Structures are given as C-alpha cells and as structure tokens.
Amino acid sequence: MEERGAAVTPAGRRLYDELLAEAMVATQRAAGAASPEALDEQLAAAFAKYPDDWSELQRRGLVYFTYRPTRKGTAAALPGRPHTLDELLREEMVEAVPVTYEDFLPLSAAGIFQSNLGASSTAQGLDAAPDVEGMEEALGARLNDPDELYCGIQGASITQCAATLGIVIRSN
C-alpha cells in the first residue's frame, strides 16, 4: 500500500506519532466494546489536533514546502530591506507548495508484513526499528536521510526565490 502526501518535518512527525499513540491507546481501551464507527471517531478526535490547513502546517513548521515567486511578486519592486517568508506569503509575493513524497503507509504496511510472517512475528509490535544497514547493504548504496533531502529542497527554493525577486529572505 502506498501513500502520497506532504513530507513532514521532524516536528510534524513527532506530533503525528504522539497523536497516533494517543489514538491507539484510546482504541485499545475501547476495542472490546466499541463499534468500528466509535473507533473511527476516536481516531478522528485524536487527529483533530493535527492541522488540516496548508498555511497552519507551514506556519508551525510541520511540513516541508518549496517556495516560488508569484506573478505579483515578480512584478513588484520590493524594498531592499530583508523580508521574512511569512511576510512574503502574507503579501502574496511568494507561494508555498508542499513537498510531496511517496512511501509505504507505515501502519498498514507493518500490519500486512506481520500477517505475512505469521503469528510469531506480532511479538515485535509496530515499533520494530528499520534495518537501515541491511537495506543499504542489499541496495549497495547509502539511503538518503529524508529530513536532509527535504530541508535541502526547501532551502534551495528559498534561495531561488530570493535570487528571482532580488531580495534577502531572512528567517522568521
């Protein structure tokens, strides 16, 4: 099973993992008595704390974005002073586009793989650590660190925006 979505930052992943753990605990407590609909409601209640708005995800640094100048931005003569991304976004001089990725759904994939391995494999649970060294050995190559990759993509887009707009973009 594959997932396509926005690449989350370490902060975004921490929040996701915290909410997933909260939802799993609530689900396990109610598993014997709750209907599938009630379990879905518990999951939805836990994940209601995760922003569902691109602007909020960007503002809180939960997702990696690429930035690009808008038509308004390229047509404007921006003052020579440094600008922040928040300011440029608010003034619609640049737009933020989430960095997307494709991956296996960790929870679904873990369940599928464990069921294929047999009943004895479930003792490891869903917290089993990935075998990065084994994967790199099998591939004959080093795995990219996703945070380094996405942070680099985001940083390069900010540098390109600044060059295109002829301005300095400083940290928020």
Short mmCIF file of C-alpha atoms in Angstrom, two decimals:
data_model
loop_
_atom_site.label_atom_id
_atom_site.label_comp_id
_atom_site.label_asym_id
_atom_site.label_seq_id
_atom_site.Cartn_x
_atom_site.Cartn_y
_atom_site.Cartn_z
CA MET A 1 0.00 0.00 0.00
CA GLU A 2 1.47 3.36 -0.94
CA GLU A 3 0.94 6.82 0.42
CA ARG A 4 1.49 10.12 -1.30
CA GLY A 5 1.45 13.19 0.83
CA ALA A 6 3.31 16.12 2.25
CA ALA A 7 6.78 15.45 3.62
CA VAL A 8 6.63 16.13 7.35
CA THR A 9 9.39 17.80 9.31
CA PRO A 10 10.73 16.19 12.49
CA ALA A 11 8.23 18.35 14.43
CA GLY A 12 5.41 17.19 12.17
CA ARG A 13 6.42 13.56 12.61
CA ARG A 14 6.64 13.92 16.40
CA LEU A 15 3.12 15.37 16.51
CA TYR A 16 1.83 12.61 14.20
CA ASP A 17 3.46 9.89 16.33
CA GLU A 18 2.08 11.40 19.57
CA LEU A 19 -1.43 11.55 18.14
CA LEU A 20 -1.17 8.04 16.71
CA ALA A 21 -0.06 6.71 20.11
CA GLU A 22 -2.94 8.57 21.77
CA ALA A 23 -5.40 7.15 19.26
CA MET A 24 -4.01 3.62 19.63
CA VAL A 25 -4.34 3.75 23.43
CA ALA A 26 -7.93 5.02 23.18
CA THR A 27 -8.72 2.40 20.56
CA GLN A 28 -7.21 -0.44 22.60
CA ARG A 29 -9.17 0.62 25.69
CA ALA A 30 -12.43 0.56 23.78
CA ALA A 31 -11.67 -2.31 21.39
CA GLY A 32 -13.86 -4.85 23.13
CA ALA A 33 -16.91 -2.65 23.46
CA ALA A 34 -16.68 -0.14 20.67
CA SER A 35 -18.16 -0.39 17.22
CA PRO A 36 -15.96 0.29 14.17
CA GLU A 37 -17.67 3.68 13.90
CA ALA A 38 -16.80 4.53 17.51
CA LEU A 39 -13.18 3.54 16.91
CA ASP A 40 -13.10 5.76 13.82
CA GLU A 41 -14.44 8.62 15.95
CA GLN A 42 -11.64 8.13 18.49
CA LEU A 43 -9.03 8.25 15.73
CA ALA A 44 -10.65 11.35 14.26
CA ALA A 45 -10.76 13.00 17.70
CA ALA A 46 -7.06 12.39 18.28
CA PHE A 47 -6.04 13.60 14.82
CA ALA A 48 -8.24 16.69 15.00
CA LYS A 49 -5.23 18.18 16.82
CA TYR A 50 -3.13 17.90 13.64
CA PRO A 51 -3.66 20.97 11.45
CA ASP A 52 -5.54 20.35 8.23
CA ASP A 53 -4.64 23.64 6.58
CA TRP A 54 -1.52 24.27 4.47
CA SER A 55 -0.98 27.74 5.93
CA GLU A 56 -1.08 26.43 9.50
CA LEU A 57 1.17 23.48 8.63
CA GLN A 58 3.67 25.91 7.09
CA ARG A 59 3.43 28.43 9.94
CA ARG A 60 4.04 25.74 12.58
CA GLY A 61 6.88 24.11 10.60
CA LEU A 62 5.16 20.72 10.44
CA VAL A 63 5.60 20.15 6.68
CA TYR A 64 8.38 20.93 4.20
CA PHE A 65 7.48 23.37 1.43
CA THR A 66 9.02 24.73 -1.71
CA TYR A 67 8.59 28.43 -2.29
CA ARG A 68 8.22 30.24 -5.56
CA PRO A 69 7.54 33.82 -6.54
CA THR A 70 4.03 34.70 -7.64
CA ARG A 71 3.26 36.96 -10.60
CA LYS A 72 2.58 39.71 -8.10
CA GLY A 73 5.99 39.11 -6.54
CA THR A 74 7.91 39.17 -9.80
CA ALA A 75 6.04 42.29 -10.96
CA ALA A 76 6.61 44.19 -7.71
CA ALA A 77 9.62 46.32 -6.94
CA LEU A 78 10.30 45.06 -3.43
CA PRO A 79 12.14 47.31 -1.00
CA GLY A 80 15.82 46.46 -0.48
CA ARG A 81 15.36 45.55 3.20
CA PRO A 82 15.35 41.86 4.22
CA HIS A 83 11.98 40.12 4.12
CA THR A 84 10.68 37.11 6.02
CA LEU A 85 8.90 34.21 4.36
CA ASP A 86 5.83 34.89 6.49
CA GLU A 87 5.76 38.47 5.26
CA LEU A 88 6.20 37.44 1.63
CA LEU A 89 3.48 34.80 1.94
CA ARG A 90 1.09 37.22 3.65
CA GLU A 91 1.68 39.83 0.91
CA GLU A 92 1.27 37.09 -1.75
CA MET A 93 4.73 37.76 -3.17
CA VAL A 94 5.59 34.05 -2.89
CA GLU A 95 3.54 30.90 -2.60
CA ALA A 96 4.25 27.76 -0.63
CA VAL A 97 3.80 24.35 -2.23
CA PRO A 98 4.11 21.24 -0.02
CA VAL A 99 6.96 18.87 -0.85
CA THR A 100 5.36 15.55 -1.73
CA TYR A 101 6.72 12.08 -1.28
CA GLU A 102 5.64 8.51 -1.92
CA ASP A 103 6.13 5.82 0.66
CA PHE A 104 4.53 2.78 2.22
CA LEU A 105 1.86 3.52 4.80
CA PRO A 106 3.82 2.52 7.88
CA LEU A 107 0.90 1.32 9.95
CA SER A 108 -0.87 -0.55 7.14
CA ALA A 109 2.36 -1.94 5.72
CA ALA A 110 3.51 -3.15 9.15
CA GLY A 111 0.24 -5.00 9.63
CA ILE A 112 0.39 -6.56 6.19
CA PHE A 113 4.01 -7.64 6.55
CA GLN A 114 3.45 -9.04 10.04
CA SER A 115 0.44 -11.03 8.87
CA ASN A 116 2.57 -12.49 6.07
CA LEU A 117 5.26 -13.52 8.57
CA GLY A 118 2.88 -15.47 10.78
CA ALA A 119 1.59 -15.18 14.32
CA SER A 120 5.02 -15.30 15.98
CA SER A 121 6.06 -12.08 14.23
CA THR A 122 3.48 -9.97 16.05
CA ALA A 123 5.52 -10.07 19.25
CA GLN A 124 7.77 -7.38 17.75
CA GLY A 125 4.85 -4.97 17.51
CA LEU A 126 4.72 -1.92 15.26
CA ASP A 127 7.70 -0.27 16.95
CA ALA A 128 10.32 -2.54 15.36
CA ALA A 129 13.28 -0.45 14.21
CA PRO A 130 14.00 -0.37 10.48
CA ASP A 131 17.10 -2.25 9.37
CA VAL A 132 18.81 0.65 7.60
CA GLU A 133 22.19 -1.09 7.42
CA GLY A 134 20.60 -4.22 5.95
CA MET A 135 18.68 -2.18 3.39
CA GLU A 136 21.82 -0.24 2.38
CA GLU A 137 23.77 -3.48 2.05
CA ALA A 138 21.04 -5.04 -0.11
CA LEU A 139 20.83 -1.93 -2.32
CA GLY A 140 24.57 -1.38 -2.48
CA ALA A 141 24.03 2.30 -1.77
CA ARG A 142 23.55 4.70 1.11
CA LEU A 143 19.96 5.66 1.93
CA ASN A 144 19.18 9.36 1.85
CA ASP A 145 18.17 10.96 5.10
CA PRO A 146 14.69 12.26 4.25
CA ASP A 147 14.97 15.30 6.51
CA GLU A 148 18.28 16.34 4.94
CA LEU A 149 16.80 15.82 1.47
CA TYR A 150 13.56 17.75 2.09
CA CYS A 151 15.29 20.50 4.08
CA GLY A 152 17.72 20.92 1.17
CA ILE A 153 14.86 21.14 -1.32
CA GLN A 154 13.12 23.73 0.83
CA GLY A 155 16.30 25.76 1.34
CA ALA A 156 17.15 25.74 -2.36
CA SER A 157 13.68 27.05 -3.20
CA ILE A 158 14.08 29.92 -0.72
CA THR A 159 17.47 30.78 -2.24
CA GLN A 160 15.96 30.73 -5.73
CA CYS A 161 13.04 32.95 -4.63
CA ALA A 162 15.44 35.49 -3.16
CA ALA A 163 17.52 35.49 -6.36
CA THR A 164 14.48 35.82 -8.61
CA LEU A 165 12.98 38.63 -6.52
CA GLY A 166 16.36 40.33 -5.97
CA ILE A 167 15.92 40.43 -2.19
CA VAL A 168 17.29 38.91 1.00
CA ILE A 169 14.98 36.48 2.75
CA ARG A 170 15.75 36.15 6.45
CA SER A 171 14.49 33.65 8.98
CA ASN A 172 11.09 34.29 10.50
#
